Coordinates of C-alpha atoms and ligand atoms in Angstrom, one line a residue:
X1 CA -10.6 32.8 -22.1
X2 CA -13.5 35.0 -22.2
X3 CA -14.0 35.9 -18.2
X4 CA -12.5 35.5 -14.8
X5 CA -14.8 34.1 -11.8
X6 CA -14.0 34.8 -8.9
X7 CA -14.7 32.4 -6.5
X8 CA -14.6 33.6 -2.9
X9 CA -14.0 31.1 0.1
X10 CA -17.5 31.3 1.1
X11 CA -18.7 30.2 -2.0
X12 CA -17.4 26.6 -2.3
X13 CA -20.2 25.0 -4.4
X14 CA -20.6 23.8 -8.3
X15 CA -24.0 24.6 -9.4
X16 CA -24.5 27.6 -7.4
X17 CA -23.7 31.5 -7.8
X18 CA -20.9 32.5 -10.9
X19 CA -20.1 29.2 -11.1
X20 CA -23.4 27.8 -12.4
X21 CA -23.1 27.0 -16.0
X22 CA -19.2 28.0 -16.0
X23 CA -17.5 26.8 -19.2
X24 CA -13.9 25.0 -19.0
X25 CA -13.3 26.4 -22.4
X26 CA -14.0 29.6 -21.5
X27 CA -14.4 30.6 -17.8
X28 CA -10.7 31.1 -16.1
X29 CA -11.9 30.3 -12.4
X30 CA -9.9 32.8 -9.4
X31 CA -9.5 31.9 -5.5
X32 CA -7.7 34.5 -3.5
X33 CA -5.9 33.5 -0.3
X34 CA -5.4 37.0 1.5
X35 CA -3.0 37.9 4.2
X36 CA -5.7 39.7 5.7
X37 CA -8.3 36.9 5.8
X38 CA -5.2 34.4 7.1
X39 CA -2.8 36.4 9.4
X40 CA -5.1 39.9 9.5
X41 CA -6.6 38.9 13.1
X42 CA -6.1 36.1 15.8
X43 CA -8.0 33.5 14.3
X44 CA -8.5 30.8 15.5
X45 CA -6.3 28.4 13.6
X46 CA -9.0 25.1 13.3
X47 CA -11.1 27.9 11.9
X48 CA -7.9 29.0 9.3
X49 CA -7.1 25.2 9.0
X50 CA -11.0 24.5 8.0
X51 CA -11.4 27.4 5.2
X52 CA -8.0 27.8 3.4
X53 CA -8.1 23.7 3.0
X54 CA -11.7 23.7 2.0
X55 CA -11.0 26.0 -0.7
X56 CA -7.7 24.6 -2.2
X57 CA -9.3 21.0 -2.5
X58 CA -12.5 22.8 -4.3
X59 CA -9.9 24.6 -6.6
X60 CA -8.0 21.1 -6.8
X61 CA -12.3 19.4 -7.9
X62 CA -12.1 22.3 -10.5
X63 CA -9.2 21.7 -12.2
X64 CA -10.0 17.9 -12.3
X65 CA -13.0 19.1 -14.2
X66 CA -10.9 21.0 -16.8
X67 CA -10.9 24.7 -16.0
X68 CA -8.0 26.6 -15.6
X69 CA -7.7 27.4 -11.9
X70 CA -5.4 30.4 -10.7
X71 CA -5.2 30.0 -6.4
X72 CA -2.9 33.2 -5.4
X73 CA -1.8 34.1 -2.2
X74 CA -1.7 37.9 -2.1
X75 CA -1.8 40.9 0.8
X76 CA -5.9 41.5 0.1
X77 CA -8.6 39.9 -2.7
X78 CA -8.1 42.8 -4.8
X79 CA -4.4 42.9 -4.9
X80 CA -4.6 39.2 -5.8
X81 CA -7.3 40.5 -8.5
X82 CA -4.7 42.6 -9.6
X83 CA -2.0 39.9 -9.9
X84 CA -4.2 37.8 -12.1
X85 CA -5.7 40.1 -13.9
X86 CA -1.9 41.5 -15.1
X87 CA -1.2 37.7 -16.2
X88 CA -4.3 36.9 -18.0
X89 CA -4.8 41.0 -20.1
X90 CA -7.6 42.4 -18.0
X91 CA -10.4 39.4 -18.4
X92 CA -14.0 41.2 -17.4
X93 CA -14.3 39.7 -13.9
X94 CA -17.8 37.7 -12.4
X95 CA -18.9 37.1 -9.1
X96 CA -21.7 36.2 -7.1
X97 CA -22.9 38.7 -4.7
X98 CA -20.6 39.1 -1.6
X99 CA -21.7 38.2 1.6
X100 CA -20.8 41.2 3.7
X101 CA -20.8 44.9 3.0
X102 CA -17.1 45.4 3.3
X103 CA -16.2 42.9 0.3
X104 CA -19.3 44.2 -1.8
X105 CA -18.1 47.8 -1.7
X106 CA -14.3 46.8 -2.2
X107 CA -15.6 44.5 -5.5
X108 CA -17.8 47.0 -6.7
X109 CA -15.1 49.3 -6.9
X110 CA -12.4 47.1 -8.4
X111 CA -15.6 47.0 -11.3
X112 CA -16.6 43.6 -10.4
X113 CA -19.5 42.2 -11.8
X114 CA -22.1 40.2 -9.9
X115 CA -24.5 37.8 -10.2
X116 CA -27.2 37.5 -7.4
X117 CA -26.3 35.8 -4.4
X118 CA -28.3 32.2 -4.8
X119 CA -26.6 30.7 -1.3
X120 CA -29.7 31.4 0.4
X121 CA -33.1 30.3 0.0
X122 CA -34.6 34.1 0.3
X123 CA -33.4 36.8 -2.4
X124 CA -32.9 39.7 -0.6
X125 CA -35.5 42.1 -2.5
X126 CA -37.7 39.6 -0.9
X127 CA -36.7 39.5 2.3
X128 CA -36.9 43.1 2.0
X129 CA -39.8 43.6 1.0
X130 CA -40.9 41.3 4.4
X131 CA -39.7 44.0 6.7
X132 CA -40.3 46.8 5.0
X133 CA -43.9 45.9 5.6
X134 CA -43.3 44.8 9.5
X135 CA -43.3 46.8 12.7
X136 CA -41.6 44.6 15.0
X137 CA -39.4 42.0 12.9
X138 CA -40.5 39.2 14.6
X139 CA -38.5 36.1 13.6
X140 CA -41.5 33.7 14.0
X141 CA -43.4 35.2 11.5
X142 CA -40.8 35.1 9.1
X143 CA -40.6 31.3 9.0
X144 CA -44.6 30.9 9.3
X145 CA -44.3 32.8 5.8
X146 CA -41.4 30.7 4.9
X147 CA -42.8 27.4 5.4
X148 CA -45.9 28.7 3.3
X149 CA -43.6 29.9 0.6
X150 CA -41.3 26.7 0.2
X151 CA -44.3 24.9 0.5
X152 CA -42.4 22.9 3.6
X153 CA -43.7 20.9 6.4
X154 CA -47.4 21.8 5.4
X155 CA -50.5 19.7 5.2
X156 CA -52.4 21.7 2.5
X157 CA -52.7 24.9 3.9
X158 CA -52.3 23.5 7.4
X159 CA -48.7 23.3 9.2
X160 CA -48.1 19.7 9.7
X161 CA -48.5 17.8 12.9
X162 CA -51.3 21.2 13.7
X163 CA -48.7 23.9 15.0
X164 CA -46.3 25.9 13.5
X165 CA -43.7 25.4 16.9
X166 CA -42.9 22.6 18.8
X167 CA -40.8 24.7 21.0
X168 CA -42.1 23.6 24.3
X169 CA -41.2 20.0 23.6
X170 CA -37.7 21.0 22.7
X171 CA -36.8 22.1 26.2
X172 CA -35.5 18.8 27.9
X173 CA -32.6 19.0 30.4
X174 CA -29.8 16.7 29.3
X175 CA -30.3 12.9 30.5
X176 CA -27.4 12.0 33.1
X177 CA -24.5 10.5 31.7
X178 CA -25.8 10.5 28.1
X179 CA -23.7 9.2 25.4
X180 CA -25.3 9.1 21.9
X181 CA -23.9 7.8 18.7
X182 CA -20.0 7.8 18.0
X183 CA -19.0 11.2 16.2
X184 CA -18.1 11.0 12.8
X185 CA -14.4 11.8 12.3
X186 CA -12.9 13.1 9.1
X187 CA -9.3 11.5 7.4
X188 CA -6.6 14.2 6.7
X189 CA -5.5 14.3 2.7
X190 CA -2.3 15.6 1.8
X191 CA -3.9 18.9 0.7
X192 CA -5.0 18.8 4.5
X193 CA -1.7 18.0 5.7
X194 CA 0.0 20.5 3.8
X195 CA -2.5 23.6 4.7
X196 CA -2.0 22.4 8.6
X197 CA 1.6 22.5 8.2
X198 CA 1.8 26.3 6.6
X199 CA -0.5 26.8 9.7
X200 CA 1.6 25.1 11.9
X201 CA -1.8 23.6 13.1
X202 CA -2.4 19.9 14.4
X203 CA -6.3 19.7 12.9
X204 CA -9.2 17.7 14.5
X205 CA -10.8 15.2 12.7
X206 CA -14.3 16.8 13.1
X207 CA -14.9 19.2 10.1
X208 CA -15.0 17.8 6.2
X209 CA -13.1 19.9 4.2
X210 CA -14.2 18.9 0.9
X211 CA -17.8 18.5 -0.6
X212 CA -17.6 14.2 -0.3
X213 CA -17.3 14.7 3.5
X214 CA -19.7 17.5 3.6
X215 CA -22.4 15.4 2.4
X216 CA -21.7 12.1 4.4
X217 CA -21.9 14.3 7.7
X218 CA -25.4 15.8 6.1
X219 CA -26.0 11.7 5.7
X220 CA -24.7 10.7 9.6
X221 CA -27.3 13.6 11.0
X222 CA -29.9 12.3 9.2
X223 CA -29.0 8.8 9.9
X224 CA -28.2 8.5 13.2
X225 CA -29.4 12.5 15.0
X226 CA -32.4 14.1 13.3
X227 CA -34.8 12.0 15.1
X228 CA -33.5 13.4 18.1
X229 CA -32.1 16.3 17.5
X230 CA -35.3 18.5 19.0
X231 CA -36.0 17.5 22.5
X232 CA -32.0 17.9 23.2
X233 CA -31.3 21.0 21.3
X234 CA -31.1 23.3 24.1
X235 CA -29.5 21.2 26.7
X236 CA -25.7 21.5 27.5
X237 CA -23.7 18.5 29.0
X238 CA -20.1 17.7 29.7
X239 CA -20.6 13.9 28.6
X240 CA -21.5 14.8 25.2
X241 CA -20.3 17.7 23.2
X242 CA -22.5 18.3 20.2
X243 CA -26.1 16.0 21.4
X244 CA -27.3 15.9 18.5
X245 CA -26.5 18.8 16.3
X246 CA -25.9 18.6 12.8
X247 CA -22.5 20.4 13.1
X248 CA -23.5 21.4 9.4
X249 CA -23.1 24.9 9.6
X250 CA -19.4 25.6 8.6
X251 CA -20.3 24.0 4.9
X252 CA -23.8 26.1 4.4
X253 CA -21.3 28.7 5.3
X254 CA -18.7 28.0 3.0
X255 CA -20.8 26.4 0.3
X256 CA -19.3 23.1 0.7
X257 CA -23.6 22.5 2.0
X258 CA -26.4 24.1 -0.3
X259 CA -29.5 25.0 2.1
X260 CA -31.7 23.4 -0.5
X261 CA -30.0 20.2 -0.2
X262 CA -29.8 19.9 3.7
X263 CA -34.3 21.3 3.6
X264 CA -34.8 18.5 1.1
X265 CA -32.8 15.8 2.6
X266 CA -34.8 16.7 5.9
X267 CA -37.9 17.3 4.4
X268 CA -37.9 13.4 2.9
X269 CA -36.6 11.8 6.2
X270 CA -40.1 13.5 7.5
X271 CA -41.9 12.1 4.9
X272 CA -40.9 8.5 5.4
X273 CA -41.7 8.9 8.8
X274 CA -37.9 8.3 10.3
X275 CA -38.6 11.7 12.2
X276 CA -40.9 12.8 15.0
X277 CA -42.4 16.5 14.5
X278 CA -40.9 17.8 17.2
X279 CA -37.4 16.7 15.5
X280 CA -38.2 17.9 11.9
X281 CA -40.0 21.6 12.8
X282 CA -37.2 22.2 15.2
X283 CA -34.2 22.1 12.8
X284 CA -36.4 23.2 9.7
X285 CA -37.1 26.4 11.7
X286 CA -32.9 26.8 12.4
X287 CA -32.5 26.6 8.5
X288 CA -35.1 28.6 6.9
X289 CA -36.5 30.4 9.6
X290 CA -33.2 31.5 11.7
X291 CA -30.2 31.3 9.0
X292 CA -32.3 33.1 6.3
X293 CA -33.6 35.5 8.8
X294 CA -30.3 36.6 10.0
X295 CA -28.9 36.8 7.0
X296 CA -32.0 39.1 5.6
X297 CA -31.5 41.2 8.5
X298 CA -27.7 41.7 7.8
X299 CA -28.7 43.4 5.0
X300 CA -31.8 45.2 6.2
X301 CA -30.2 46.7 8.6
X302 CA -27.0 48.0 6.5
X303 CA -23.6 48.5 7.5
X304 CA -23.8 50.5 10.6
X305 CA -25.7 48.0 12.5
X306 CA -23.0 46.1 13.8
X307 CA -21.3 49.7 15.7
X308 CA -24.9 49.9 18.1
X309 CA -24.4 49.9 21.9
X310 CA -27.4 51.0 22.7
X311 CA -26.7 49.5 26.7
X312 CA -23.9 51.9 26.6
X313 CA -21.2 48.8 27.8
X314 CA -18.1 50.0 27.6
X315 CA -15.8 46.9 30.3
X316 CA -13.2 45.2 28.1
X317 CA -13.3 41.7 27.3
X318 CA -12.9 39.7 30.0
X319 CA -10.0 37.2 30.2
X320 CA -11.8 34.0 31.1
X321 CA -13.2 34.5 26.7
X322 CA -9.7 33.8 25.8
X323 CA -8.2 31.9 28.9
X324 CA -10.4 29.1 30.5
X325 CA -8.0 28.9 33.6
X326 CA -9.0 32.7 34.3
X327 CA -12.0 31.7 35.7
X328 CA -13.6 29.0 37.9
X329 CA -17.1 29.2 37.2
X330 CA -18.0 25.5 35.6
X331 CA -19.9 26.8 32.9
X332 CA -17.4 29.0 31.3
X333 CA -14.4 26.9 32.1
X334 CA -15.8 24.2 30.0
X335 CA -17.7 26.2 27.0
X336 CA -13.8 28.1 26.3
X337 CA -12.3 24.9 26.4
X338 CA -14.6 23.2 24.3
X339 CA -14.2 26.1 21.7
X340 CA -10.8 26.3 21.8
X341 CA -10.5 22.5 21.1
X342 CA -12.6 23.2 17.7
X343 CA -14.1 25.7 17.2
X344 CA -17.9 25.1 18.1
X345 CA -20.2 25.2 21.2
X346 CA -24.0 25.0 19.8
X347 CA -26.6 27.7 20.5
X348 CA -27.2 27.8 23.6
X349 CA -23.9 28.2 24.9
X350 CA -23.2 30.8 22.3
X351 CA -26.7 32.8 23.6
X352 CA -26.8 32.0 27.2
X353 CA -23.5 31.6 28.3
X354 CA -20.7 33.4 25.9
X355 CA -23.1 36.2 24.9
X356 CA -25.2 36.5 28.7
X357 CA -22.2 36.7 30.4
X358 CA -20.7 39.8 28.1
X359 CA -24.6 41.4 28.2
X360 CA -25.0 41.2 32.2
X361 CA -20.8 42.3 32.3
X362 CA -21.7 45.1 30.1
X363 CA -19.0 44.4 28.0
X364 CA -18.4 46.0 25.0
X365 CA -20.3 44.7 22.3
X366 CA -17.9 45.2 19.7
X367 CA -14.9 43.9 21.7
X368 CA -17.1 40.8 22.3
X369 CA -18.3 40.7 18.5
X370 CA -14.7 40.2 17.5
X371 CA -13.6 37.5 20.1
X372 CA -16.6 35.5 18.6
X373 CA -15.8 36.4 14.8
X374 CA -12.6 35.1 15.6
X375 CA -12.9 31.4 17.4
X376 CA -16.1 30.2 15.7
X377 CA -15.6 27.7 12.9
X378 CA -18.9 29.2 11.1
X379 CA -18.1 32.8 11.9
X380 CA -19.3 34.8 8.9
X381 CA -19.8 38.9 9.0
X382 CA -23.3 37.9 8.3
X383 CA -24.7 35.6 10.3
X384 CA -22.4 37.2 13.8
X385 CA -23.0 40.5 13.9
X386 CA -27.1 40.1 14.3
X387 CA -26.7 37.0 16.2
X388 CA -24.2 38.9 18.5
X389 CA -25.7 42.8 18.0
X390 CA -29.2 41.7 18.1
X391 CA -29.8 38.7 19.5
X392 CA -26.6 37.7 21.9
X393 CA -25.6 41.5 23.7
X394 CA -29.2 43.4 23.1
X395 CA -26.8 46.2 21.7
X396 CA -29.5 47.8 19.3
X397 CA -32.1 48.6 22.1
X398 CA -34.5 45.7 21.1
X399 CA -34.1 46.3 17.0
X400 CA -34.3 42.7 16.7
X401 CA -35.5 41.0 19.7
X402 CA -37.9 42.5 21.7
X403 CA -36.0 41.7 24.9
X404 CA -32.6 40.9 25.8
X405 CA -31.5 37.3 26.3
X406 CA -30.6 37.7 30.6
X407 CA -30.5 35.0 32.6
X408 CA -29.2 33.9 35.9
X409 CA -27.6 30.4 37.2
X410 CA -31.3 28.9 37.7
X411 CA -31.7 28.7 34.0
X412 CA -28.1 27.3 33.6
X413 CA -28.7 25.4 35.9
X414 CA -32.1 23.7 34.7
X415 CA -30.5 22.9 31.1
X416 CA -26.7 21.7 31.8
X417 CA -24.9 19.4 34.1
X418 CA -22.4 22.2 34.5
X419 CA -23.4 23.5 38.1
X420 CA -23.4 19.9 39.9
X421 CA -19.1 20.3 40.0
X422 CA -18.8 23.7 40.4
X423 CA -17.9 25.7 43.2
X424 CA -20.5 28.3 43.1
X425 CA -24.3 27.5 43.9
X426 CA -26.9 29.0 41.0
X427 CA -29.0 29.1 44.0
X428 CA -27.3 31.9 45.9
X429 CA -26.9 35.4 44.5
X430 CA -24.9 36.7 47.1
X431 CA -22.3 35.9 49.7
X432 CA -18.4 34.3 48.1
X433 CA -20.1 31.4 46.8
X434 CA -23.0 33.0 44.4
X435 CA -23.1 32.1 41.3
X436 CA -22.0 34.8 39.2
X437 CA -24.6 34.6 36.8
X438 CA -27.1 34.6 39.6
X439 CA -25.7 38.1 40.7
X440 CA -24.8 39.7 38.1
X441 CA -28.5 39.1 36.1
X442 CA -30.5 40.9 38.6
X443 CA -27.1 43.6 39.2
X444 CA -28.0 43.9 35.5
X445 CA -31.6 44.2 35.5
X446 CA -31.3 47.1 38.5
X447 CA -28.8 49.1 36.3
X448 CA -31.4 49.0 33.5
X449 CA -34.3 48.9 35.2
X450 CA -35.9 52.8 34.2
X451 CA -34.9 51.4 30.6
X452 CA -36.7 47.5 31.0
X453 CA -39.8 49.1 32.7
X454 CA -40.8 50.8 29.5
X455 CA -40.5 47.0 27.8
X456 CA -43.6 45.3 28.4
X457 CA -42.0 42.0 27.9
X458 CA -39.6 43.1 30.7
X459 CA -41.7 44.4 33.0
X460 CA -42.2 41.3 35.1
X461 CA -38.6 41.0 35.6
X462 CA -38.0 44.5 36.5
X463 CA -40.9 44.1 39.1
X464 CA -38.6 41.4 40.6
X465 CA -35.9 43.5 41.6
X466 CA -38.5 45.3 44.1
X467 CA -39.2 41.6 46.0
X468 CA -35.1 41.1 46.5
X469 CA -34.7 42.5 50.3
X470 CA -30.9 42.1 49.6
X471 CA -30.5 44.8 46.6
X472 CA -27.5 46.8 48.6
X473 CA -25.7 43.5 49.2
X474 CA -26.2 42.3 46.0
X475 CA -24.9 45.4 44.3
X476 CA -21.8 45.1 46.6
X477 CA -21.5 41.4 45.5
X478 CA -21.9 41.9 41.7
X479 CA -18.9 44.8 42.3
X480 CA -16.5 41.9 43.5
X481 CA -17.6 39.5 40.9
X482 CA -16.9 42.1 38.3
X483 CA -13.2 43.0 39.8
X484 CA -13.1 39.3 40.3
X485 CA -13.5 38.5 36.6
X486 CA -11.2 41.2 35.1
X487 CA -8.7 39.9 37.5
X488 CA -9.7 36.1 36.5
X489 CA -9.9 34.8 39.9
X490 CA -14.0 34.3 40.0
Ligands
LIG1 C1 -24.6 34.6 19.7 C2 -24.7 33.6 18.6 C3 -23.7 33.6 17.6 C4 -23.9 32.7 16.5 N1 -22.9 32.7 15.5 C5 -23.1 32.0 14.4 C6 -22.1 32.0 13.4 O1 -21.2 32.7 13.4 N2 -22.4 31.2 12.3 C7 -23.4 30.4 12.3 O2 -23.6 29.7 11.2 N3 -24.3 30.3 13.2 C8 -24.2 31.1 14.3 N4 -25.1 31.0 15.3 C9 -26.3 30.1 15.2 C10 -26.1 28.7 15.8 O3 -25.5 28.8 17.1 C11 -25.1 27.9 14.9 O4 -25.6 28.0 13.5 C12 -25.2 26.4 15.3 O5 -24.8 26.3 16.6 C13 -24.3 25.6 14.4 O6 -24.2 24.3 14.7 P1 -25.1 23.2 13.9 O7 -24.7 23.3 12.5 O8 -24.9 21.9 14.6 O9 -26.5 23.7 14.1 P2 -27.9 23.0 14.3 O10 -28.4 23.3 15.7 O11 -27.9 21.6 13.8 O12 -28.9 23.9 13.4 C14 -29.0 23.7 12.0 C15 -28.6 24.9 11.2 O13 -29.5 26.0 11.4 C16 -28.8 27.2 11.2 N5 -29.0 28.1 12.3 C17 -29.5 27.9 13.5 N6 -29.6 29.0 14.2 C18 -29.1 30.0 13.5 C19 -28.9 31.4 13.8 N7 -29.3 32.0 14.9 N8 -28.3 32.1 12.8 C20 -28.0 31.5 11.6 N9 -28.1 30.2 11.4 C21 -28.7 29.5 12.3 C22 -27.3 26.9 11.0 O14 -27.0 26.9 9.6 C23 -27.2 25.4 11.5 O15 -26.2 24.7 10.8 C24 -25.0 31.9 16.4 C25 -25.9 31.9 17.5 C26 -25.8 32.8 18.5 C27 -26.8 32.8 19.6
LIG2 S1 -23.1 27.7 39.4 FE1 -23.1 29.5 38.0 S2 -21.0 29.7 37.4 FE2 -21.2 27.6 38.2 S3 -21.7 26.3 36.5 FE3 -23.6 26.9 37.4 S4 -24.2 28.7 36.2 FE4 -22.0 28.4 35.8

């Protein structure tokens, strides 16, 4: 043997990163199961169950292929390193580029090599050299030069179907009682069965963990969701839990999924014409406008990004995030549940409930970037802390997003069937049956206001608070609904 790759659990894919052109003959092939990645937090176990299986049937693929496959369990990556590296007389060790600072700097030291990170369909230099040369980072301009660039959804020079955002037709509520095509389920293996045990985890049948049912739930979206995956993407319904999401995510994450292969098979189901614009733009523009945008801005913004609180929100997390019978507001009862069945809630919830609910709270951002690092299936360091420090909690003073993502019951309201059952009204914003949303957005706004007034994009909502003739009430209300949420009686 001539080298050791490493192969990191995020990095689950044949032809990409160290593993491209590895050699049986030559090329011993690592995967480290850490005590700190499995028992170092309170993950959530479908999460656990999803990641450690994933990887021991892609070390199983490898070793049908021929190469010599060491999978250690050890206390941390390098330890494991260690181990191996005693076993097989120090082998020079390869590795594509981590994925978050902390592992880069802990590789780089153990004197690992690397090999640019390929997972993504923007090299960092060049995403770099996009925001060096910006002065707000505006997402949308980003994917215009993406779709020029990957030479995607264009008509010449033109964007195809004449826009570059089909946003406003991607807005519908959620039709009553709406069902959609049967979910695709996944069959358990032994080397399923076995990781579950260890866990001590029944799994769902909803996530692939190998790259067989990977693609055929890449091949069920484009079969039987794309086409309408736009129009629904932001609504939120009890009858349905996904709509029609790709629930692809976890396997771009893990490299079960190559970004390239998901664009292309999207980009030909446009071309035959089995897609409505709307459709296509909309979930183009989630895979090479948002995911490589947060990503690029992980590293732009370096390591001390994710520590901002620029709101200064200091409450604890509440316990309705880890207890759905802490709370009875609709909304929230159903999002925890849903997430601690497994694992996933789509954007919106994740924006406009989860993270609304901890800006207008003021709760900590950290505390709440944790919580989600923890539950989500597709929780990497790289694509939560912007989506939470940036995007979700406003914690970095508008670094990202020009203005925070606040909203009250009315827009809840509008997009989910949540507030028909419930036993606050989206309506009210004070007296014992206001929605706490409602109350707490413009409690929110008023605490902020001397900040939001210098935000043009704000301003409009500031100017609000001045028409509200019950501002003392209100304040008194949002006080209750506070005390009433860390208690988890609201
Ligand atoms: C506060 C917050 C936290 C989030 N945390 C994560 C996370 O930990 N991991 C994660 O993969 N996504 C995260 N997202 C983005 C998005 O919610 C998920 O990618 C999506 O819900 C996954 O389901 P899906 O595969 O069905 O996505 P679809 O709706 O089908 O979208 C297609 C793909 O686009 C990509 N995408 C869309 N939006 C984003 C985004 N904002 N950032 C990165 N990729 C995006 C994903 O790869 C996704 O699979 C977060 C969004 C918010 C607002
Ligand atoms: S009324 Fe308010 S708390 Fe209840 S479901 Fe609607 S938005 Fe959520």
């Amino acid at each position: 043997m001539k080298r050791t790759i490493y192969i990191p659990f995020d990095h689950l894919h044949r032809e990409y990163g160290a593993l491209k052109g590895a050699d049986p003959k030559s090329d011993l092939i690592v995967l480290v199961e850490s005590a700190r990645m499995t028992t170092g937090r309170n993950w959530h176990k479908e999460r656990l169950f999803f990641l450690i299986s994933s990887a021991r049937h892609f070390a199983q693929s490898l070793r049908d292929e021929g190469f010599t496959v060491e999978y250690v369990k050890a206390a941390t990556t390098i330890d494991g390193l260690k181990q191996i590296a005693k076993q097989h007389k120090g082998l020079p060790i390869t590795c594509v580029e981590p994925s978050s600072f902390r592992q880069y700097e802990a590789l780089k030291n153990h004197g690992v090599e690397f090999v640019p990170n390929d997972f993504f369909l923007t090299p960092r230099p060049l995403f770099k050299a996009w925001a060096d040369d910006q002065k707000s980072y505006l997402m949308e301009n980003f994917y215009r030069k993406q779709r020029v660039r990957l030479n995607i959804l264009m008509d010449g020079k033109e964007p195809a179907g004449d826009s570059w955002n089909f946003d406003k037709d991607n807005r519908l509520p959620p039709p009553k009682k709406y069902e959609g095509p049967a979910y695709l389920e996944h069959k358990r293996d032994e080397i399923d069965l076995e990781v579950a045990k260890e866990l001590s985890h029944t799994p769902t049948t909803t996530w692939a963990t190998t790259r067989d049912g990977a693609l055929a739930q890449l091949k069920n979206f484009m079969d039987n969701h794309f086409a309408d995956f736009g129009p629904l993407e932001d609504a939120m319904t009890t009858d349905n839990w996904a709509l029609h999401h790709s629930l692809l995510s976890p396997y771009l994450n893990n490299g079960l999924l190559h970004a390239s292969e998901v664009v292309a098979a999207a980009g030909k189901a446009y071309s035959k014409g089995k897609v409505p614009i709307e459709s296509a733009e909309g979930f183009i523009r989630q895979l090479i406008g948002w995911r490589e945008y947060v990503n690029g801005m992980y590293w732009f913004l370096g390591p001390d990004y994710r520590e901002n609180n620029q709101l200064q929100a200091d409450r604890k997390l509440l316990p309705l995030f880890t207890d759905p019978g802490a709370t009875k507001m609709n909304c929230m009862k159903a999002t925890v549940t849903d997430i601690n069945e497994r694992a996933w809630v789509h954007h919106i919830p994740r924006l406009m409930l989860l993270s609304n609910l901890a800006l207008i709270t003021g709760t900590n951002p950290q505390e709440f970037l944790d919580w989600m690092r923890e539950v989500f299936i597709d929780a990497s360091e790289w694509v939560m802390v912007p989506n939470v420090i940036g995007m979700g909690v406003h914690a970095d003073g508008g670094q990202m997003m020009t203005k925070p993502y606040s909203a009250g019951g009315a827009y809840i309201s509008r997009m989910s069937n949540y507030c028909k059952s419930c036993v606050y009204n989206p309506k009210l914003r004070t007296g014992e049956t206001a929605c706490p949303f409602t109350t707490l957005y413009w409690d929110f706004l008023d605490r902020h206001k001397e900040t939001f007034a210098k935000n043009h994009r704000m301003s409009q909502q500031v100017f609000g608070l001045k028409r509200l003739s019950d501002l003392p009430e209100l304040k008194d209300r949002a006080q209750e609904v506070l005390a009433g949420l860390e208690a988890g009686i609201i």
